[in-house]
Amino acid sequence: MKKTLLFLSLILFMISCNQKQEKTIDDTQLTTEEKTDSTQIKSLFNAALTDGKSYEWLRDLTKNVGGRLSGSAEAQMAVEWGEKVMKEVGLDSIWLQPVMVPHWVRGEKEIATYTTNGEQKNVAICALGFSVATPKSGVLAEVIEVKSLEEAEALGDKMKDKIVFFNRPFDNTLIHTFKAYGGCVDQRVRGAAVCGKYGAKGVIVRSMTNAIDDYPHTGTMSYGDLPVEQHIPAAAISSLAAENLSKDLDTNPNLKFYFKQSCETLPDAPSFNVVGEIRGSETPENIFVVGGHLDSWDLGEGAHDDGTGVVQSLEVAYLFKKNNIKPKNTLRIVFFMNEENGTRGAKKYAELATLNKENHIGGLESDSGGHTPRGFSIDANNANTSLLQSWKKLLAPYGLHDIDKGGSGADISPLKDENVTLVGYRPDSQRYFDYHHTSRDTFDKVNKRELELGSASMASIVYLMDKYLYGDTPVKL
């Protein structure tokens, strides 16, 4: 009985401590204006966590539209969906911005096998975006395993009539998994360009993931300047298949690998960026963009990549309206088309911004998944970078500790200028590459609370940037 009472007392003490911690924002260290900002930020989080719309928007997008690769019927459905939800939020202006996009199609489900020691093994495989098809009968050849583009290049003509297997894994000692991705994605993007010129029959690439599982990860690739006759089929195999193939090559270096895919690139197709805005109350000629990309790869539902970014971006506008915040600058929400295999939407948006002589002062992009918020990366001049970093005391109570100089995002980066402050939303990345570009990227992998915390985090920094940034001249607190 005494042990039970002691245990209950300990639990009550911990609850009491947590309740006190929840209230701890030391107002004595805040200026009067910062106290106002702190209260406003708290109201944004309260609204997102009690009356947020992002999760149901995401359910609708992923379940009723699904994967939406540029040029597809599903991509057009996503455009119509985007226009509809912007109207529901009640933005001041909404329009579709035409853009021609690449139209690559996967075709029939890919097949891959090899035989070793009398055993046939089926391999989880998927074609890479922009790859050509294999011959109708498929490709069968001996395999050469390499760990880098440089190692492949050094082989030269030894690659002729072979399938080249790029097997450089993620560096799992790197805490930031996007750095691990950046450390090996070159083999996926450029592998076929390096090997095609030496007469290789095809390229297979280890999937870009921290995990060892049987889900192949697609993604874009390029033939560079190779003539068409040197274009060879390229595909990704699962990380587990890569591990097994590597072991089997050690014991049977002459084994032959077979794969078949029927993908093709069709003529460019018409599509749209979806754009909506809340007009600024003081300086409407200054524009602040918040966005994510509407397209996704076709294997899954495009939930973390980048359905979460799309719905979070729109929820920024929703939370502003919910809290009766009237931005002084124009707040523009953009659902960019074709980030995954071309960034045509981003380029068109920036081109039209220049043509129309629009004055963009900042941008925020969400394209790193919908996991727990960690902070933001800043691509800006030194003065504005320092200003954003001075807001750590306002944002830290919400877990937003990482506010560092770095990149922003593929879709807003064409707006880069010395006097434009670009920001990337950075959630926790540890699980992101379990789902990235796979059939696993589905609605059920997104946590409602994490998603809503991300929306509120984005709304909070947009609120501060709208209030204190003006071109190249930050307003001091």
Coordinates of C-alpha atoms in Angstrom, one line a residue:
M1 CA 0.0 0.0 0.0
K2 CA 2.8 2.4 0.9
K3 CA 4.5 1.6 -2.4
T4 CA 1.3 2.4 -4.3
L5 CA 0.8 5.7 -2.5
L6 CA 4.5 6.6 -3.1
F7 CA 4.0 5.8 -6.8
L8 CA 0.9 7.8 -7.1
S9 CA 2.6 10.7 -5.3
L10 CA 5.4 10.6 -7.8
I11 CA 3.0 10.6 -10.7
L12 CA 1.1 13.6 -9.3
F13 CA 4.4 15.4 -8.7
M14 CA 5.5 14.8 -12.3
I15 CA 2.1 16.1 -13.6
S16 CA 2.5 19.2 -11.5
C17 CA 6.0 19.8 -12.8
N18 CA 4.8 19.4 -16.4
Q19 CA 1.9 21.8 -15.8
K20 CA 4.3 24.4 -14.5
Q21 CA 6.7 23.8 -17.3
E22 CA 3.8 24.3 -19.8
K23 CA 3.3 27.8 -18.4
T24 CA 6.9 28.8 -18.4
I25 CA 7.6 31.6 -20.8
D26 CA 9.6 34.1 -18.7
D27 CA 7.6 37.3 -19.3
T28 CA 10.1 39.3 -17.3
Q29 CA 12.7 38.8 -20.1
L30 CA 10.3 39.9 -22.8
T31 CA 9.6 43.4 -24.0
T32 CA 6.1 44.7 -24.2
E33 CA 5.9 44.0 -27.9
E34 CA 7.3 40.5 -27.4
K35 CA 4.6 39.8 -24.8
T36 CA 2.0 40.7 -27.4
D37 CA 3.7 38.4 -29.9
S38 CA 3.9 35.6 -27.4
T39 CA 0.2 35.8 -26.7
Q40 CA -0.5 35.9 -30.5
I41 CA 1.7 32.8 -31.1
K42 CA -0.1 30.9 -28.3
S43 CA -3.4 31.7 -29.9
L44 CA -2.2 30.4 -33.3
F45 CA -1.2 27.1 -31.7
N46 CA -4.4 26.9 -29.7
A47 CA -6.5 27.4 -32.9
A48 CA -4.5 24.8 -34.9
L49 CA -4.7 22.2 -32.2
T50 CA -8.4 22.6 -31.4
D51 CA -9.9 23.7 -34.7
G52 CA -7.3 22.9 -37.4
K53 CA -8.4 21.8 -40.9
S54 CA -5.2 20.5 -42.3
Y55 CA -5.7 16.8 -41.3
E56 CA -9.1 16.5 -43.0
W57 CA -7.8 18.4 -46.1
L58 CA -4.9 15.9 -46.2
R59 CA -7.3 13.0 -45.9
D60 CA -9.4 14.3 -48.8
L61 CA -6.3 15.0 -51.0
T62 CA -4.6 11.6 -50.4
K63 CA -7.7 9.4 -50.4
N64 CA -9.8 11.0 -53.1
V65 CA -7.0 12.1 -55.4
G66 CA -4.0 10.0 -54.4
G67 CA -0.6 10.0 -56.2
R68 CA -0.5 12.9 -58.6
L69 CA 2.4 12.9 -60.9
S70 CA 2.8 15.9 -63.2
G71 CA 0.7 15.6 -66.4
S72 CA -1.6 12.9 -65.0
A73 CA -5.3 13.0 -64.6
E74 CA -4.8 12.9 -60.8
A75 CA -2.6 16.0 -61.0
Q76 CA -5.5 17.8 -62.7
M77 CA -7.8 16.6 -60.0
A78 CA -5.4 18.0 -57.4
V79 CA -5.5 21.4 -59.1
E80 CA -9.3 21.4 -58.9
W81 CA -9.1 20.2 -55.3
G82 CA -6.7 23.1 -54.4
E83 CA -8.9 25.7 -55.9
K84 CA -11.9 24.3 -54.0
V85 CA -10.2 24.3 -50.6
M86 CA -8.8 27.8 -51.1
K87 CA -12.3 29.0 -51.8
E88 CA -13.5 27.3 -48.6
V89 CA -11.0 29.3 -46.6
G90 CA -12.2 32.5 -48.1
L91 CA -9.0 34.0 -49.6
D92 CA -9.4 37.4 -51.2
S93 CA -8.2 36.2 -54.6
I94 CA -7.7 32.8 -56.1
W95 CA -6.4 31.9 -59.6
L96 CA -4.8 29.2 -61.6
Q97 CA -1.4 29.9 -63.1
P98 CA -0.8 27.9 -66.4
V99 CA 2.4 26.0 -66.8
M100 CA 3.5 23.2 -69.2
V101 CA 4.9 20.2 -67.3
P102 CA 6.7 17.0 -68.1
H103 CA 4.5 13.9 -68.6
W104 CA 6.4 10.7 -67.7
V105 CA 4.3 7.5 -67.1
R106 CA 5.4 4.4 -65.4
G107 CA 3.4 1.8 -67.4
E108 CA 3.1 -1.7 -66.2
K109 CA 4.4 -2.9 -62.9
E110 CA 8.1 -3.5 -63.1
I111 CA 9.6 -7.0 -62.7
A112 CA 13.1 -8.0 -61.5
T113 CA 14.6 -11.4 -60.7
Y114 CA 18.0 -13.2 -60.5
T115 CA 19.1 -16.7 -59.9
T116 CA 21.9 -17.8 -57.6
N117 CA 22.8 -21.2 -56.3
G118 CA 19.8 -22.6 -58.1
E119 CA 17.4 -20.3 -56.3
Q120 CA 15.4 -17.6 -58.1
K121 CA 14.9 -14.4 -56.2
N122 CA 12.3 -11.8 -56.9
V123 CA 13.4 -8.3 -56.4
A124 CA 11.4 -5.3 -55.3
I125 CA 12.0 -2.7 -58.0
C126 CA 10.6 0.5 -59.6
A127 CA 11.6 2.6 -62.6
L128 CA 13.2 6.0 -62.0
G129 CA 11.4 9.0 -63.3
F130 CA 12.4 9.9 -66.9
S131 CA 14.0 6.5 -67.4
V132 CA 13.4 4.8 -70.7
A133 CA 11.8 1.4 -70.9
T134 CA 13.7 -1.8 -71.3
P135 CA 13.1 -3.8 -74.5
K136 CA 9.7 -5.6 -74.3
S137 CA 11.5 -8.8 -73.4
G138 CA 13.4 -7.1 -70.6
V139 CA 17.2 -6.9 -69.9
L140 CA 19.3 -9.8 -68.7
A141 CA 23.0 -9.3 -68.0
E142 CA 25.8 -9.8 -65.5
V143 CA 26.1 -7.3 -62.7
I144 CA 28.9 -5.0 -61.7
E145 CA 28.6 -3.5 -58.3
V146 CA 30.0 0.0 -57.6
K147 CA 29.7 2.5 -54.7
S148 CA 30.1 5.8 -56.6
L149 CA 30.0 7.6 -59.9
E150 CA 33.7 7.9 -59.8
E151 CA 34.2 4.1 -59.4
A152 CA 31.8 3.5 -62.3
E153 CA 33.6 6.1 -64.5
A154 CA 36.9 4.3 -63.8
L155 CA 35.5 1.0 -65.1
G156 CA 35.0 2.6 -68.6
D157 CA 34.4 0.0 -71.3
K158 CA 34.3 -2.8 -68.7
M159 CA 30.6 -1.8 -68.2
K160 CA 29.7 -2.7 -71.8
D161 CA 26.7 -5.1 -71.9
K162 CA 26.6 -5.2 -68.1
I163 CA 24.0 -4.0 -65.6
V164 CA 25.7 -1.5 -63.2
F165 CA 24.5 -1.7 -59.6
F166 CA 25.1 1.4 -57.5
N167 CA 25.1 0.4 -53.9
R168 CA 26.2 3.3 -51.8
P169 CA 24.0 3.4 -48.7
F170 CA 23.0 6.4 -46.5
D171 CA 25.5 7.4 -43.9
N172 CA 23.5 6.6 -40.8
T173 CA 26.0 8.4 -38.5
L174 CA 24.6 11.7 -39.9
I175 CA 21.8 13.0 -37.5
H176 CA 20.2 15.1 -40.2
T177 CA 18.9 12.5 -42.7
F178 CA 18.6 15.0 -45.5
K179 CA 22.4 15.2 -45.5
A180 CA 22.6 11.5 -45.8
Y181 CA 20.2 11.7 -48.7
G182 CA 22.3 14.4 -50.3
G183 CA 25.4 12.3 -49.8
C184 CA 24.2 9.5 -52.1
V185 CA 21.4 10.7 -54.4
D186 CA 23.9 11.6 -57.1
Q187 CA 24.1 7.9 -58.1
R188 CA 20.3 7.8 -58.7
V189 CA 20.3 11.1 -60.7
R190 CA 23.4 10.6 -62.8
G191 CA 24.2 6.9 -62.7
A192 CA 22.6 6.2 -66.2
A193 CA 24.4 9.2 -67.7
V194 CA 27.8 7.9 -66.6
C195 CA 27.2 4.3 -67.6
G196 CA 25.2 4.8 -70.8
K197 CA 28.1 6.2 -72.7
Y198 CA 30.2 3.1 -72.1
G199 CA 27.5 0.7 -73.4
A200 CA 26.0 -0.6 -70.2
K201 CA 22.7 -2.4 -70.6
G202 CA 21.1 -0.8 -67.6
V203 CA 21.5 0.7 -64.2
I204 CA 20.0 -0.4 -60.8
V205 CA 20.3 1.8 -57.8
R206 CA 20.0 1.1 -54.1
S207 CA 16.9 3.0 -52.8
M208 CA 17.5 6.3 -51.0
T209 CA 16.6 5.4 -47.4
N210 CA 18.0 4.9 -43.9
A211 CA 15.8 1.8 -43.5
I212 CA 16.5 -1.8 -44.6
D213 CA 13.2 -2.8 -46.0
D214 CA 11.6 -4.1 -49.2
Y215 CA 10.0 -0.9 -50.5
P216 CA 11.7 0.5 -53.6
H217 CA 12.1 4.3 -53.7
T218 CA 11.5 6.1 -57.0
G219 CA 12.8 9.6 -57.9
T220 CA 14.0 11.5 -60.8
M221 CA 17.1 10.8 -63.0
S222 CA 18.7 12.4 -65.9
Y223 CA 20.7 11.4 -69.0
G224 CA 22.5 14.7 -69.2
D225 CA 23.8 15.4 -72.7
L226 CA 23.9 11.7 -73.8
P227 CA 22.5 11.1 -77.3
V228 CA 19.2 9.2 -77.3
E229 CA 20.9 6.0 -78.5
Q230 CA 22.9 5.9 -75.3
H231 CA 19.9 6.2 -73.0
I232 CA 19.7 3.0 -70.8
P233 CA 16.9 1.9 -68.5
A234 CA 17.4 2.9 -64.8
A235 CA 15.5 1.6 -61.8
A236 CA 15.8 1.5 -58.0
I237 CA 15.7 -1.7 -56.0
S238 CA 14.8 -1.9 -52.3
S239 CA 17.5 -1.5 -49.7
L240 CA 16.9 -5.1 -48.5
A241 CA 17.2 -6.3 -52.1
A242 CA 20.4 -4.3 -52.5
E243 CA 21.9 -5.9 -49.3
N244 CA 21.0 -9.4 -50.6
L245 CA 22.2 -8.8 -54.1
S246 CA 25.6 -7.6 -52.8
K247 CA 26.0 -10.7 -50.7
D248 CA 25.0 -13.0 -53.5
L249 CA 27.5 -11.2 -55.9
D250 CA 30.2 -12.1 -53.4
T251 CA 29.5 -15.8 -53.7
N252 CA 28.4 -15.8 -57.4
P253 CA 30.0 -12.8 -59.2
N254 CA 28.8 -14.1 -62.6
L255 CA 25.1 -14.1 -61.7
K256 CA 22.7 -12.5 -64.2
F257 CA 20.1 -10.0 -63.2
Y258 CA 16.8 -9.5 -65.2
F259 CA 14.5 -6.6 -65.1
K260 CA 11.7 -5.3 -67.2
Q261 CA 9.9 -1.9 -67.3
S262 CA 7.6 -0.1 -69.8
C263 CA 7.8 3.5 -68.7
E264 CA 7.9 6.4 -71.3
T265 CA 8.1 10.1 -71.6
L266 CA 5.1 11.7 -73.3
P267 CA 4.8 15.2 -74.8
D268 CA 4.6 18.0 -72.2
A269 CA 1.2 18.5 -70.7
P270 CA -0.7 21.6 -69.6
S271 CA -1.2 22.1 -65.8
F272 CA -1.4 24.8 -63.2
N273 CA 0.0 26.3 -60.0
V274 CA -2.9 27.1 -57.7
V275 CA -2.5 30.6 -56.1
G276 CA -4.6 32.4 -53.5
E277 CA -3.9 35.4 -51.3
I278 CA -5.0 37.6 -48.4
R279 CA -4.3 41.1 -49.5
G280 CA -2.0 43.2 -47.3
S281 CA -3.6 45.8 -45.1
E282 CA -0.7 48.3 -45.2
T283 CA 1.7 47.5 -47.9
P284 CA -0.2 45.1 -50.3
E285 CA 2.5 45.6 -53.0
N286 CA 4.9 43.5 -50.8
I287 CA 4.3 39.8 -51.2
F288 CA 5.1 37.0 -48.8
V289 CA 4.7 33.5 -50.3
V290 CA 3.9 30.3 -48.3
G291 CA 3.7 27.1 -50.2
G292 CA 4.4 23.4 -50.9
H293 CA 4.2 21.3 -54.0
L294 CA 0.9 19.8 -55.2
D295 CA 2.4 17.0 -57.4
S296 CA 3.7 13.8 -56.0
W297 CA 5.2 10.5 -57.2
D298 CA 2.7 7.9 -58.3
L299 CA 3.6 4.9 -56.1
G300 CA 1.8 6.1 -52.9
E301 CA -0.6 8.9 -51.9
G302 CA 1.9 11.8 -51.7
A303 CA 1.1 12.3 -48.0
H304 CA 4.4 13.4 -46.4
D305 CA 5.7 14.4 -49.8
D306 CA 4.2 16.9 -50.1
G307 CA 0.5 16.7 -49.1
T308 CA 1.5 17.8 -45.6
G309 CA 3.3 20.9 -47.0
V310 CA 0.3 21.9 -49.1
V311 CA -2.3 21.7 -46.3
Q312 CA 0.0 23.3 -43.8
S313 CA 0.6 26.3 -46.1
L314 CA -3.1 26.8 -46.6
E315 CA -3.7 26.4 -42.9
V316 CA -1.4 29.4 -42.3
A317 CA -4.0 31.5 -44.1
Y318 CA -6.8 29.8 -42.3
L319 CA -5.2 30.5 -38.9
F320 CA -4.6 34.1 -39.7
K321 CA -8.3 34.5 -40.6
K322 CA -9.4 32.4 -37.6
N323 CA -7.4 34.7 -35.3
N324 CA -8.4 37.9 -37.1
I325 CA -4.8 38.7 -38.0
K326 CA -4.7 41.1 -40.9
P327 CA -1.2 40.8 -42.5
K328 CA 0.3 44.2 -43.4
N329 CA 1.9 42.6 -46.5
T330 CA 0.1 40.4 -49.0
L331 CA 0.1 36.8 -47.9
R332 CA 0.1 34.5 -50.9
I333 CA -0.5 30.8 -50.7
V334 CA 0.9 28.8 -53.7
F335 CA 0.5 25.1 -54.5
F336 CA 3.4 24.6 -56.9
M337 CA 3.1 22.0 -59.7
N338 CA 5.9 19.7 -60.8
E339 CA 8.5 20.0 -58.1
E340 CA 9.3 16.2 -58.2
N341 CA 10.5 16.0 -61.8
G342 CA 11.2 19.4 -63.2
T343 CA 10.3 22.4 -60.9
R344 CA 8.4 23.9 -63.8
G345 CA 5.8 25.4 -61.5
A346 CA 8.4 27.2 -59.4
K347 CA 10.2 28.5 -62.5
K348 CA 7.0 29.7 -64.0
Y349 CA 5.9 31.4 -60.8
A350 CA 9.3 33.3 -60.5
E351 CA 9.2 34.2 -64.3
L352 CA 5.7 35.7 -63.9
A353 CA 6.7 37.5 -60.7
T354 CA 9.5 39.2 -62.6
L355 CA 7.4 39.9 -65.7
N356 CA 4.7 41.5 -63.5
K357 CA 7.3 43.4 -61.5
E358 CA 6.0 41.9 -58.2
N359 CA 7.9 42.8 -55.1
H360 CA 8.4 39.6 -53.1
I361 CA 9.9 40.2 -49.7
G362 CA 9.9 36.7 -48.3
G363 CA 8.8 33.1 -48.7
L364 CA 8.3 30.0 -46.6
E365 CA 8.2 26.4 -48.0
S366 CA 7.1 23.2 -46.3
D367 CA 8.5 20.1 -48.2
S368 CA 10.2 18.0 -45.5
G369 CA 7.3 16.0 -44.3
G370 CA 4.7 16.3 -41.6
H371 CA 6.6 15.1 -38.5
T372 CA 7.2 16.9 -35.2
P373 CA 8.4 20.5 -35.7
R374 CA 12.0 21.3 -35.0
G375 CA 12.6 24.7 -36.5
F376 CA 13.5 26.6 -39.7
S377 CA 16.4 27.1 -42.0
I378 CA 17.1 30.6 -43.3
D379 CA 18.4 31.8 -46.6
A380 CA 18.7 35.6 -46.2
N381 CA 21.0 38.4 -45.7
N382 CA 22.9 38.7 -42.4
A383 CA 20.6 41.3 -40.9
N384 CA 17.4 39.4 -41.6
T385 CA 19.0 36.1 -40.5
S386 CA 20.0 37.6 -37.2
L387 CA 16.4 39.0 -36.8
L388 CA 14.8 35.6 -37.3
Q389 CA 17.3 34.0 -34.9
S390 CA 16.4 36.6 -32.2
W391 CA 12.9 35.1 -32.2
K392 CA 14.1 31.8 -30.6
K393 CA 12.8 32.9 -27.2
L394 CA 9.3 33.2 -28.6
L395 CA 9.4 30.0 -30.6
A396 CA 11.4 27.7 -28.3
P397 CA 8.5 26.9 -26.0
Y398 CA 6.9 25.1 -29.0
G399 CA 10.0 22.9 -29.7
L400 CA 11.3 25.2 -32.4
H401 CA 14.9 25.4 -31.3
D402 CA 16.7 25.0 -34.7
I403 CA 16.7 28.3 -36.5
D404 CA 19.8 28.2 -38.6
K405 CA 21.3 29.6 -41.8
G406 CA 20.7 27.1 -44.6
G407 CA 18.5 26.4 -47.7
S408 CA 14.8 27.1 -48.1
G409 CA 13.1 24.9 -50.6
A410 CA 13.1 24.0 -54.3
D411 CA 9.9 25.9 -55.2
I412 CA 10.7 29.2 -53.5
S413 CA 14.5 29.3 -54.3
P414 CA 14.0 30.9 -57.7
L415 CA 12.9 34.0 -55.8
K416 CA 16.2 34.2 -54.1
D417 CA 17.6 37.7 -53.9
E418 CA 19.8 39.6 -51.4
N419 CA 16.7 41.4 -50.0
V420 CA 14.3 38.4 -50.1
T421 CA 14.1 36.3 -46.9
L422 CA 13.5 32.7 -47.7
V423 CA 12.7 30.1 -45.0
G424 CA 12.4 26.3 -45.0
Y425 CA 10.1 24.6 -42.5
R426 CA 12.1 21.8 -40.8
P427 CA 10.3 19.0 -38.9
D428 CA 12.1 16.0 -37.4
S429 CA 13.6 14.0 -40.3
Q430 CA 14.3 10.6 -38.7
R431 CA 11.3 8.8 -40.2
Y432 CA 10.9 10.8 -43.4
F433 CA 13.0 8.6 -45.7
D434 CA 11.0 5.5 -44.5
Y435 CA 8.3 6.9 -46.8
H436 CA 9.9 9.2 -49.3
H437 CA 9.0 8.4 -52.9
T438 CA 7.5 5.0 -52.0
S439 CA 4.2 3.2 -51.8
R440 CA 4.3 3.7 -48.1
D441 CA 3.8 7.5 -48.3
T442 CA 0.1 7.3 -47.3
F443 CA -2.3 9.2 -45.2
D444 CA -2.1 6.8 -42.2
K445 CA 1.6 7.6 -41.8
V446 CA 0.8 11.2 -40.8
N447 CA 0.1 12.1 -37.2
K448 CA -2.7 14.6 -36.8
R449 CA -1.1 16.5 -33.9
E450 CA 2.3 16.7 -35.5
L451 CA 0.7 18.0 -38.7
E452 CA -1.2 20.7 -36.8
L453 CA 1.8 21.7 -34.7
G454 CA 3.6 22.2 -38.0
S455 CA 0.9 24.5 -39.3
A456 CA 1.0 26.6 -36.2
S457 CA 4.8 26.7 -36.3
M458 CA 4.6 28.0 -39.9
A459 CA 1.9 30.5 -39.0
S460 CA 3.9 31.8 -36.1
I461 CA 7.0 32.6 -38.1
V462 CA 5.0 34.1 -40.9
Y463 CA 3.2 36.3 -38.4
L464 CA 6.6 37.5 -37.1
M465 CA 8.1 38.0 -40.5
D466 CA 5.1 39.9 -41.8
K467 CA 5.3 42.2 -38.7
Y468 CA 9.0 42.9 -38.6
L469 CA 10.4 42.4 -42.1
Y470 CA 10.3 45.0 -44.8
G471 CA 12.5 44.2 -47.8
D472 CA 16.2 44.7 -46.7
T473 CA 15.3 46.6 -43.5
P474 CA 14.3 44.6 -40.5
V475 CA 12.3 46.2 -37.8
K476 CA 13.9 45.9 -34.4
L477 CA 11.9 44.7 -31.5

